[in-house]
Amino acid sequence: MKPILVFLTLCSMLFGAQYSIIISKKVSVSTVTREQIRDIFLQKRHTLGDLKIIPLNLVGQEPSRIAFENAVLGMDRDRLNAYWVKQHFQGNSPPITQPSHESIKAFVQNVEGAIGYVPSSMADSSVKVIYEF
Amino acid sequence: MQHIKVSLISLIGLIFTLHAEPYQLGHGVSVNDALNVGGYFSSELESNHQSNSFTLDDVAVMAYGDINPMFSYLAELEAVGFYHKNFSDGSEESHKKFHAERIYGDLWMADSINVRFGKQITPIGYWNLEPINVLRDTTSNPLYSMLLFPKFLTGLDLNGYVPQTQGVRYHLFGQHNRDLDEEYINIPNSHFFGLALENEISMEWSSSGSIGEYITKTNQRTRFIQAGTKYDDTQWQFLAEGLIAKSEYPEQAQTYAFSGYAQAMYRYTQEHAVISRFEYFNDHHTDYKDTIFILGYSYRPWYPVSLKGEYQWHSQNDENRALFSLSVLF
């Protein structure tokens, strides 16, 4: 039994979720679907339940942002760029950006409705994890 | 209007000078939440049986933003046919006056209820929603998108996601007044109502349909039904739309018009794509019938910069033509 548990733990460490999508603890929402998150970060929808949501992106091309775009949005950089160019003509802007995971976490802690992604190791009891990838 | 134009252009100049954030072509300049600015232009070369010509066609500036979490706006001024040169007879034309292409506000109340009011693109189908050259994959537009329903609406559009659905959007729109700035209106009217639905089946695939009625300034009453579908992955795009319209005229028999197109595009790299389109158009009232096949090539060194070439074969052979264009969104 022990070797199996060690194997499963190693598998979890190797293949488990690297990043968590976090929201304020005050929000009653506990889980969301990938499609809901995708629609929020593509600015197609603006609410979860009755709460107005503020999506936060990490600035630049950090690994977590690339991972989020591929795993959750399901779009590579070129496709996402084409999407936002078209949205620019429609009068829609991408989500606001933050300079670091720390600032995303601080924003989420202080602003009800803010949603962002951080490394799972940063997701402590001060925020609520609603999705992992 | 002249005052607005000068102010907007001055503002854009100032913003490009002062803004410190890195600028990304095709995304506009974001000054703050309440002000984003951008614009676009397109130029075309056309060669047909009658003439060869060059046109600096659309020159436009736009501004948009969120005034508060519930209210946003968009304003766009455009000059169409900014400069035209006919190489065959040497004539030149220039239309440098800017007109209000879109001016509207959005009052967002929930994902299921948004009210757009003002002059806006009619929320019908796919082609009509991305009407500018740089966003299209061919220089030309299908006749379907130009001749059978008003491309613009000056009125109200109640829109949003249908509650309890994953990706079904609705638009319930209406106009009961003259168009704001009729300069580039394809079908001037004072009565236009409709309902459009779009179902986003997956990230790649969606389908849509709409019904509507409009009465033109010449008292032509037209009712139409339209449907379309779109598939788009990183390599292939398929797009098909069709429309049937029934028109009534004062003291004339009613007539029908049918139009539709199917377009396929293959992107063999992010920059290069080949496009083909087959289109059918038949308007009994004007007695204009044509079948058009288009083969085109698109090169985008960057997505907001589009170089395109196409050749059109028409069943009305004297309409055959070659088109080339360069367009940029900034």
Short mmCIF file of C-alpha atoms in Angstrom, two decimals:
data_model
loop_
_atom_site.label_atom_id
_atom_site.label_comp_id
_atom_site.label_asym_id
_atom_site.label_seq_id
_atom_site.Cartn_x
_atom_site.Cartn_y
_atom_site.Cartn_z
CA MET A 1 0.00 0.00 0.00
CA LYS A 2 2.78 2.45 0.95
CA PRO A 3 4.51 2.36 -2.44
CA ILE A 4 1.17 3.05 -4.12
CA LEU A 5 0.55 6.11 -1.97
CA VAL A 6 4.06 7.39 -2.67
CA PHE A 7 3.43 6.83 -6.39
CA LEU A 8 0.11 8.68 -6.27
CA THR A 9 1.68 11.56 -4.33
CA LEU A 10 4.46 11.81 -6.89
CA CYS A 11 1.92 11.71 -9.71
CA SER A 12 -0.03 14.50 -8.03
CA MET A 13 3.12 16.57 -7.66
CA LEU A 14 4.13 15.93 -11.24
CA PHE A 15 0.79 16.14 -12.97
CA GLY A 16 -1.47 17.92 -10.47
CA ALA A 17 -2.87 21.42 -10.88
CA GLN A 18 -0.12 24.02 -11.05
CA TYR A 19 -2.35 27.06 -10.95
CA SER A 20 -5.50 28.07 -9.13
CA ILE A 21 -8.18 30.53 -10.10
CA ILE A 22 -9.04 32.54 -7.02
CA ILE A 23 -11.82 34.85 -5.93
CA SER A 24 -12.68 36.72 -2.73
CA LYS A 25 -13.65 34.62 0.28
CA LYS A 26 -16.77 36.76 0.68
CA VAL A 27 -18.21 35.52 -2.60
CA SER A 28 -20.76 32.72 -2.26
CA VAL A 29 -19.74 31.05 -5.55
CA SER A 30 -17.79 27.87 -4.79
CA THR A 31 -17.07 26.29 -8.20
CA VAL A 32 -17.32 27.40 -11.79
CA THR A 33 -16.95 25.64 -15.11
CA ARG A 34 -14.11 26.20 -17.53
CA GLU A 35 -16.61 27.67 -20.00
CA GLN A 36 -17.75 30.25 -17.43
CA ILE A 37 -14.16 31.34 -16.77
CA ARG A 38 -13.42 31.45 -20.48
CA ASP A 39 -16.44 33.66 -21.17
CA ILE A 40 -15.47 36.02 -18.32
CA PHE A 41 -11.86 36.42 -19.48
CA LEU A 42 -13.01 36.91 -23.09
CA GLN A 43 -15.36 39.64 -21.76
CA LYS A 44 -18.40 37.85 -23.17
CA ARG A 45 -20.01 37.60 -19.76
CA HIS A 46 -19.55 39.86 -16.78
CA THR A 47 -21.24 38.06 -13.89
CA LEU A 48 -21.08 34.96 -11.77
CA GLY A 49 -24.51 34.54 -10.27
CA ASP A 50 -25.51 38.10 -9.44
CA LEU A 51 -21.97 39.31 -8.83
CA LYS A 52 -20.21 41.59 -11.31
CA ILE A 53 -16.81 40.09 -12.04
CA ILE A 54 -13.49 41.85 -12.71
CA PRO A 55 -11.08 39.48 -14.48
CA LEU A 56 -7.35 40.04 -13.90
CA ASN A 57 -4.58 38.98 -16.26
CA LEU A 58 -0.89 38.77 -15.54
CA VAL A 59 1.03 41.28 -17.63
CA GLY A 60 3.37 40.05 -20.38
CA GLN A 61 3.93 36.46 -21.40
CA GLU A 62 4.69 34.74 -18.12
CA PRO A 63 4.36 30.92 -18.07
CA SER A 64 1.22 31.07 -15.91
CA ARG A 65 -0.51 33.34 -18.42
CA ILE A 66 0.43 31.10 -21.34
CA ALA A 67 -0.76 28.06 -19.37
CA PHE A 68 -4.04 29.82 -18.55
CA GLU A 69 -4.64 30.82 -22.15
CA ASN A 70 -3.98 27.30 -23.42
CA ALA A 71 -5.68 25.30 -20.67
CA VAL A 72 -8.67 27.48 -19.81
CA LEU A 73 -9.29 29.78 -22.76
CA GLY A 74 -8.29 27.07 -25.22
CA MET A 75 -6.58 29.62 -27.45
CA ASP A 76 -2.96 30.15 -28.41
CA ARG A 77 -1.39 33.60 -28.57
CA ASP A 78 -2.08 34.19 -32.26
CA ARG A 79 -5.72 33.22 -32.01
CA LEU A 80 -6.19 35.30 -28.89
CA ASN A 81 -4.55 38.28 -30.56
CA ALA A 82 -6.94 37.95 -33.53
CA TYR A 83 -9.85 37.76 -31.11
CA TRP A 84 -8.88 40.99 -29.31
CA VAL A 85 -8.19 42.82 -32.57
CA LYS A 86 -11.77 42.03 -33.61
CA GLN A 87 -13.05 43.03 -30.19
CA HIS A 88 -11.20 46.34 -30.45
CA PHE A 89 -13.34 47.16 -33.49
CA GLN A 90 -16.43 46.18 -31.46
CA GLY A 91 -15.39 48.51 -28.65
CA ASN A 92 -14.32 45.84 -26.15
CA SER A 93 -11.03 45.79 -24.25
CA PRO A 94 -9.13 42.84 -22.75
CA PRO A 95 -9.12 42.33 -18.97
CA ILE A 96 -6.93 44.62 -16.92
CA THR A 97 -3.46 43.37 -16.11
CA GLN A 98 -1.45 43.15 -12.91
CA PRO A 99 2.34 43.10 -12.68
CA SER A 100 2.69 39.99 -10.47
CA HIS A 101 0.90 37.06 -8.90
CA GLU A 102 1.23 38.85 -5.58
CA SER A 103 -0.66 41.87 -6.86
CA ILE A 104 -3.36 39.61 -8.37
CA LYS A 105 -3.80 37.94 -5.01
CA ALA A 106 -3.90 41.26 -3.16
CA PHE A 107 -6.46 42.62 -5.66
CA VAL A 108 -8.64 39.54 -5.21
CA GLN A 109 -8.39 39.78 -1.40
CA ASN A 110 -9.51 43.40 -1.42
CA VAL A 111 -11.99 43.66 -4.28
CA GLU A 112 -15.12 41.55 -4.18
CA GLY A 113 -15.72 40.19 -7.66
CA ALA A 114 -12.09 40.23 -8.77
CA ILE A 115 -10.91 36.93 -10.24
CA GLY A 116 -7.40 35.88 -11.24
CA TYR A 117 -4.94 33.01 -11.45
CA VAL A 118 -1.93 32.34 -9.22
CA PRO A 119 0.39 29.37 -8.62
CA SER A 120 -1.48 26.86 -6.46
CA SER A 121 1.21 27.22 -3.80
CA MET A 122 0.02 30.84 -3.25
CA ALA A 123 -3.64 29.93 -2.83
CA ASP A 124 -4.05 30.00 0.94
CA SER A 125 -7.05 30.52 3.23
CA SER A 126 -7.20 34.27 2.50
CA VAL A 127 -8.79 33.55 -0.90
CA LYS A 128 -11.21 31.03 -2.35
CA VAL A 129 -10.09 28.60 -5.06
CA ILE A 130 -12.86 28.03 -7.61
CA TYR A 131 -10.96 26.24 -10.37
CA GLU A 132 -7.58 24.59 -10.89
CA PHE A 133 -5.59 23.83 -13.99
CA MET B 1 -19.66 67.45 -36.94
CA GLN B 2 -16.53 69.21 -38.19
CA HIS B 3 -15.82 70.34 -34.65
CA ILE B 4 -16.14 66.75 -33.37
CA LYS B 5 -13.83 65.50 -36.11
CA VAL B 6 -11.10 68.03 -35.37
CA SER B 7 -11.37 67.40 -31.64
CA LEU B 8 -11.17 63.64 -32.04
CA ILE B 9 -8.17 63.76 -34.37
CA SER B 10 -6.37 66.20 -32.07
CA LEU B 11 -7.09 63.98 -29.11
CA ILE B 12 -5.73 60.92 -30.87
CA GLY B 13 -2.56 62.82 -31.81
CA LEU B 14 -2.07 63.91 -28.21
CA ILE B 15 -2.65 60.41 -26.89
CA PHE B 16 -0.14 58.81 -29.25
CA THR B 17 2.39 61.38 -28.05
CA LEU B 18 1.80 61.09 -24.33
CA HIS B 19 0.78 57.53 -23.72
CA ALA B 20 3.55 55.58 -21.96
CA GLU B 21 2.18 52.03 -22.18
CA PRO B 22 3.60 49.84 -24.94
CA TYR B 23 1.41 50.15 -27.99
CA GLN B 24 0.22 46.99 -29.73
CA LEU B 25 -0.90 47.35 -33.33
CA GLY B 26 -4.58 46.56 -33.78
CA HIS B 27 -5.49 46.97 -30.13
CA GLY B 28 -5.86 50.73 -30.04
CA VAL B 29 -4.49 52.98 -27.36
CA SER B 30 -6.00 52.62 -23.93
CA VAL B 31 -5.73 55.88 -22.02
CA ASN B 32 -7.95 54.70 -19.20
CA ASP B 33 -11.15 52.70 -18.79
CA ALA B 34 -13.20 55.57 -20.20
CA LEU B 35 -11.12 56.25 -23.30
CA ASN B 36 -9.66 53.87 -25.84
CA VAL B 37 -8.88 55.16 -29.29
CA GLY B 38 -8.06 53.57 -32.61
CA GLY B 39 -8.89 53.61 -36.27
CA TYR B 40 -8.38 51.91 -39.58
CA PHE B 41 -7.93 52.47 -43.28
CA SER B 42 -8.06 50.41 -46.43
CA SER B 43 -6.85 50.90 -49.99
CA GLU B 44 -7.93 48.94 -53.03
CA LEU B 45 -6.72 48.30 -56.55
CA GLU B 46 -9.36 47.07 -58.99
CA SER B 47 -9.01 45.84 -62.53
CA ASN B 48 -12.09 44.99 -64.58
CA HIS B 49 -13.27 45.11 -68.20
CA GLN B 50 -13.99 48.84 -68.06
CA SER B 51 -11.18 50.33 -66.00
CA ASN B 52 -8.28 50.07 -63.62
CA SER B 53 -8.53 52.12 -60.45
CA PHE B 54 -7.03 52.82 -57.05
CA THR B 55 -9.10 53.81 -54.02
CA LEU B 56 -8.07 54.90 -50.56
CA ASP B 57 -11.42 53.76 -49.33
CA ASP B 58 -12.15 53.74 -45.62
CA VAL B 59 -10.38 56.15 -43.30
CA ALA B 60 -11.84 56.02 -39.82
CA VAL B 61 -11.15 56.99 -36.24
CA MET B 62 -12.95 55.58 -33.24
CA ALA B 63 -13.15 56.05 -29.48
CA TYR B 64 -14.82 53.90 -26.87
CA GLY B 65 -14.78 53.20 -23.17
CA ASP B 66 -16.60 52.47 -19.93
CA ILE B 67 -18.00 55.52 -18.18
CA ASN B 68 -18.95 53.37 -15.20
CA PRO B 69 -19.54 49.61 -14.65
CA MET B 70 -22.96 49.88 -16.30
CA PHE B 71 -22.51 52.41 -19.10
CA SER B 72 -20.15 52.35 -22.06
CA TYR B 73 -20.02 54.09 -25.42
CA LEU B 74 -18.48 53.93 -28.89
CA ALA B 75 -18.10 56.67 -31.50
CA GLU B 76 -16.68 56.19 -34.98
CA LEU B 77 -16.21 58.71 -37.76
CA GLU B 78 -15.42 57.53 -41.25
CA ALA B 79 -14.68 58.94 -44.69
CA VAL B 80 -15.51 56.51 -47.50
CA GLY B 81 -13.90 57.01 -50.92
CA PHE B 82 -11.27 59.26 -49.36
CA TYR B 83 -9.34 59.30 -52.65
CA HIS B 84 -10.11 57.60 -55.95
CA LYS B 85 -8.00 57.50 -59.10
CA ASN B 86 -9.19 55.96 -62.35
CA PHE B 87 -6.10 55.01 -64.37
CA SER B 88 -8.11 54.32 -67.52
CA ASP B 89 -9.50 57.84 -68.00
CA GLY B 90 -7.22 59.71 -65.59
CA SER B 91 -10.04 61.05 -63.43
CA GLU B 92 -9.67 61.65 -59.70
CA GLU B 93 -12.21 62.00 -56.91
CA SER B 94 -11.89 62.76 -53.25
CA HIS B 95 -14.40 62.61 -50.38
CA LYS B 96 -12.64 63.82 -47.29
CA LYS B 97 -15.70 64.60 -45.23
CA PHE B 98 -16.07 62.37 -42.20
CA HIS B 99 -19.48 60.97 -41.30
CA ALA B 100 -20.85 59.29 -38.20
CA GLU B 101 -20.48 55.58 -38.89
CA ARG B 102 -21.40 54.42 -35.39
CA ILE B 103 -22.41 56.40 -32.32
CA TYR B 104 -23.99 54.42 -29.53
CA GLY B 105 -24.19 53.78 -25.83
CA ASP B 106 -24.56 50.50 -23.97
CA LEU B 107 -26.53 50.22 -20.77
CA TRP B 108 -25.54 46.92 -19.20
CA MET B 109 -27.91 45.56 -16.55
CA ALA B 110 -27.08 41.85 -16.55
CA ASP B 111 -25.52 39.31 -18.90
CA SER B 112 -29.05 38.66 -20.10
CA ILE B 113 -30.04 42.33 -20.52
CA ASN B 114 -28.00 44.97 -22.32
CA VAL B 115 -29.55 47.93 -24.10
CA ARG B 116 -27.63 49.46 -27.00
CA PHE B 117 -29.02 52.74 -28.27
CA GLY B 118 -27.88 54.93 -31.14
CA LYS B 119 -26.43 54.25 -34.57
CA GLN B 120 -24.96 50.76 -34.66
CA ILE B 121 -24.24 47.83 -36.94
CA THR B 122 -27.36 45.74 -37.45
CA PRO B 123 -26.80 42.60 -35.35
CA ILE B 124 -27.53 40.13 -38.14
CA GLY B 125 -25.37 37.19 -39.19
CA TYR B 126 -21.59 37.01 -39.28
CA TRP B 127 -20.39 39.04 -42.25
CA ASN B 128 -22.35 42.10 -41.31
CA LEU B 129 -20.78 42.28 -37.85
CA GLU B 130 -17.21 42.52 -39.16
CA PRO B 131 -17.75 44.81 -42.12
CA ILE B 132 -14.34 46.48 -42.44
CA ASN B 133 -11.75 45.33 -44.93
CA VAL B 134 -9.00 44.50 -42.43
CA LEU B 135 -11.20 42.05 -40.50
CA ARG B 136 -12.49 40.32 -43.62
CA ASP B 137 -10.67 37.59 -45.48
CA THR B 138 -11.58 38.87 -48.94
CA THR B 139 -11.46 42.41 -50.29
CA SER B 140 -15.00 42.12 -51.62
CA ASN B 141 -18.24 41.68 -49.71
CA PRO B 142 -20.92 39.21 -50.75
CA LEU B 143 -23.90 40.93 -52.37
CA TYR B 144 -25.96 39.23 -49.66
CA SER B 145 -24.45 41.55 -47.07
CA MET B 146 -24.95 44.77 -49.04
CA LEU B 147 -28.25 44.79 -50.87
CA LEU B 148 -30.94 42.96 -48.94
CA PHE B 149 -31.13 44.43 -45.42
CA PRO B 150 -30.02 47.68 -43.75
CA LYS B 151 -26.43 47.29 -42.56
CA PHE B 152 -26.95 49.93 -39.90
CA LEU B 153 -29.64 50.61 -37.36
CA THR B 154 -30.41 53.87 -35.60
CA GLY B 155 -32.50 52.72 -32.69
CA LEU B 156 -32.53 50.24 -29.84
CA ASP B 157 -31.07 46.77 -29.56
CA LEU B 158 -32.01 44.77 -26.47
CA ASN B 159 -29.48 41.95 -26.31
CA GLY B 160 -27.79 39.40 -24.08
CA TYR B 161 -27.56 35.73 -23.25
CA VAL B 162 -30.81 33.82 -23.07
CA PRO B 163 -31.13 32.82 -19.37
CA GLN B 164 -30.49 29.16 -18.50
CA THR B 165 -28.53 28.57 -21.70
CA GLN B 166 -24.78 28.16 -22.12
CA GLY B 167 -24.18 30.17 -25.26
CA VAL B 168 -27.40 31.38 -26.85
CA ARG B 169 -27.48 35.13 -27.48
CA TYR B 170 -30.44 37.18 -28.61
CA HIS B 171 -30.89 40.62 -30.22
CA LEU B 172 -34.29 42.25 -30.30
CA PHE B 173 -33.87 45.45 -32.26
CA GLY B 174 -35.96 48.23 -33.65
CA GLN B 175 -35.81 51.58 -35.43
CA HIS B 176 -38.76 53.91 -35.87
CA ASN B 177 -37.06 57.04 -37.11
CA ARG B 178 -34.71 58.14 -39.86
CA ASP B 179 -31.10 57.00 -39.81
CA LEU B 180 -28.56 59.18 -38.10
CA ASP B 181 -26.30 60.48 -40.89
CA GLU B 182 -27.60 58.68 -43.99
CA GLU B 183 -24.43 59.20 -46.02
CA TYR B 184 -23.25 55.57 -45.96
CA ILE B 185 -26.59 53.91 -45.31
CA ASN B 186 -27.21 51.17 -47.87
CA ILE B 187 -31.01 51.11 -47.40
CA PRO B 188 -32.36 54.37 -45.90
CA ASN B 189 -35.49 53.61 -43.90
CA SER B 190 -37.59 54.79 -41.00
CA HIS B 191 -38.99 51.44 -39.88
CA PHE B 192 -36.82 48.43 -39.12
CA PHE B 193 -37.53 45.70 -36.59
CA GLY B 194 -36.04 42.29 -36.09
CA LEU B 195 -34.97 39.41 -33.89
CA ALA B 196 -31.64 37.62 -34.18
CA LEU B 197 -30.41 34.53 -32.32
CA GLU B 198 -26.94 33.02 -32.19
CA ASN B 199 -26.02 29.71 -30.64
CA GLU B 200 -22.34 29.26 -29.76
CA ILE B 201 -22.19 25.48 -29.91
CA SER B 202 -18.47 25.30 -29.15
CA MET B 203 -15.43 27.55 -29.37
CA GLU B 204 -15.18 26.61 -33.03
CA TRP B 205 -18.73 26.28 -34.19
CA SER B 206 -21.80 28.50 -34.01
CA SER B 207 -25.03 29.03 -35.89
CA SER B 208 -27.37 31.98 -36.17
CA GLY B 209 -30.66 33.10 -37.61
CA SER B 210 -32.77 36.22 -37.81
CA ILE B 211 -36.05 37.61 -39.04
CA GLY B 212 -36.92 41.23 -39.72
CA GLU B 213 -38.98 43.81 -41.51
CA TYR B 214 -38.10 47.23 -42.89
CA ILE B 215 -39.86 49.95 -44.89
CA THR B 216 -37.67 52.05 -47.15
CA LYS B 217 -38.05 55.74 -47.92
CA THR B 218 -39.72 54.73 -51.19
CA ASN B 219 -42.34 52.70 -49.26
CA GLN B 220 -40.92 49.32 -50.16
CA ARG B 221 -41.87 46.93 -47.34
CA THR B 222 -39.50 43.98 -47.07
CA ARG B 223 -39.67 41.01 -44.73
CA PHE B 224 -36.71 38.65 -44.56
CA ILE B 225 -35.50 35.49 -42.89
CA GLN B 226 -31.80 34.77 -42.63
CA ALA B 227 -29.65 31.91 -41.34
CA GLY B 228 -25.96 31.14 -41.14
CA THR B 229 -23.30 28.94 -39.62
CA LYS B 230 -19.62 29.35 -38.91
CA TYR B 231 -16.81 26.93 -38.10
CA ASP B 232 -13.38 28.28 -37.25
CA ASP B 233 -10.38 26.43 -35.85
CA THR B 234 -6.75 27.38 -36.16
CA GLN B 235 -6.51 26.05 -39.73
CA TRP B 236 -9.92 25.96 -41.34
CA GLN B 237 -12.80 28.36 -41.47
CA PHE B 238 -16.17 27.62 -43.08
CA LEU B 239 -18.82 30.28 -43.31
CA ALA B 240 -22.23 30.07 -44.93
CA GLU B 241 -25.16 32.47 -44.84
CA GLY B 242 -28.40 32.75 -46.74
CA LEU B 243 -31.39 35.06 -46.88
CA ILE B 244 -34.86 35.09 -48.41
CA ALA B 245 -36.66 38.41 -48.69
CA LYS B 246 -40.22 39.23 -49.75
CA SER B 247 -40.88 42.82 -50.82
CA GLU B 248 -44.12 44.70 -51.38
CA TYR B 249 -44.27 47.91 -53.40
CA PRO B 250 -46.98 50.53 -53.78
CA GLU B 251 -49.18 49.49 -56.70
CA GLN B 252 -46.87 46.65 -57.76
CA ALA B 253 -46.88 42.91 -57.24
CA GLN B 254 -44.77 41.52 -54.45
CA THR B 255 -41.41 40.04 -55.39
CA TYR B 256 -38.80 37.78 -53.84
CA ALA B 257 -35.05 37.94 -53.50
CA PHE B 258 -32.74 35.03 -52.66
CA SER B 259 -29.11 35.28 -51.76
CA GLY B 260 -26.50 33.17 -50.06
CA TYR B 261 -22.84 32.32 -50.02
CA ALA B 262 -20.51 29.60 -48.76
CA GLN B 263 -16.90 30.42 -48.05
CA ALA B 264 -13.96 28.20 -47.11
CA MET B 265 -10.58 29.37 -45.92
CA TYR B 266 -7.44 27.32 -45.27
CA ARG B 267 -4.67 28.91 -43.23
CA TYR B 268 -1.49 27.07 -44.02
CA THR B 269 0.44 29.32 -41.65
CA GLN B 270 -0.73 32.04 -39.28
CA GLU B 271 0.10 34.60 -41.96
CA HIS B 272 -0.97 32.95 -45.19
CA ALA B 273 -4.40 31.70 -46.24
CA VAL B 274 -6.28 30.77 -49.38
CA ILE B 275 -9.98 31.54 -49.64
CA SER B 276 -12.74 30.50 -51.99
CA ARG B 277 -16.33 31.67 -52.00
CA PHE B 278 -19.37 30.73 -54.00
CA GLU B 279 -22.26 33.15 -54.03
CA TYR B 280 -25.74 33.20 -55.52
CA PHE B 281 -27.85 36.33 -55.82
CA ASN B 282 -31.28 36.68 -57.41
CA ASP B 283 -33.47 39.76 -56.92
CA HIS B 284 -36.67 39.49 -58.96
CA HIS B 285 -37.58 43.14 -58.48
CA THR B 286 -34.39 44.56 -59.94
CA ASP B 287 -34.10 41.56 -62.26
CA TYR B 288 -30.51 41.13 -61.18
CA LYS B 289 -29.21 37.61 -61.04
CA ASP B 290 -25.61 36.56 -60.66
CA THR B 291 -23.53 33.59 -59.60
CA ILE B 292 -20.08 34.48 -58.39
CA PHE B 293 -17.03 32.37 -57.64
CA ILE B 294 -14.06 33.93 -55.89
CA LEU B 295 -10.56 32.63 -55.35
CA GLY B 296 -8.43 34.72 -53.06
CA TYR B 297 -5.20 34.90 -51.10
CA SER B 298 -4.66 36.59 -47.77
CA TYR B 299 -1.35 37.57 -46.20
CA ARG B 300 -1.24 39.04 -42.70
CA PRO B 301 2.32 39.82 -41.62
CA TRP B 302 0.66 40.86 -38.38
CA TYR B 303 -3.01 40.18 -37.80
CA PRO B 304 -4.12 43.85 -37.97
CA VAL B 305 -2.31 44.31 -41.32
CA SER B 306 -4.05 42.62 -44.21
CA LEU B 307 -2.82 42.23 -47.79
CA LYS B 308 -5.34 40.47 -49.98
CA GLY B 309 -5.81 39.57 -53.61
CA GLU B 310 -8.76 37.90 -55.31
CA TYR B 311 -10.27 37.18 -58.67
CA GLN B 312 -14.03 37.06 -59.23
CA TRP B 313 -15.74 35.02 -61.91
CA HIS B 314 -19.32 36.16 -62.51
CA SER B 315 -22.05 34.47 -64.50
CA GLN B 316 -22.48 37.97 -65.93
CA ASN B 317 -19.05 37.80 -67.55
CA ASP B 318 -18.47 41.52 -67.95
CA GLU B 319 -18.46 41.76 -64.14
CA ASN B 320 -15.29 39.64 -63.80
CA ARG B 321 -12.62 41.52 -61.91
CA ALA B 322 -9.40 41.36 -59.92
CA LEU B 323 -9.11 43.11 -56.56
CA PHE B 324 -6.14 43.80 -54.34
CA SER B 325 -6.16 45.60 -51.03
CA LEU B 326 -4.05 46.73 -48.13
CA SER B 327 -5.79 47.52 -44.88
CA VAL B 328 -4.63 48.28 -41.36
CA LEU B 329 -6.38 48.51 -38.01
CA PHE B 330 -4.54 50.57 -35.42
#
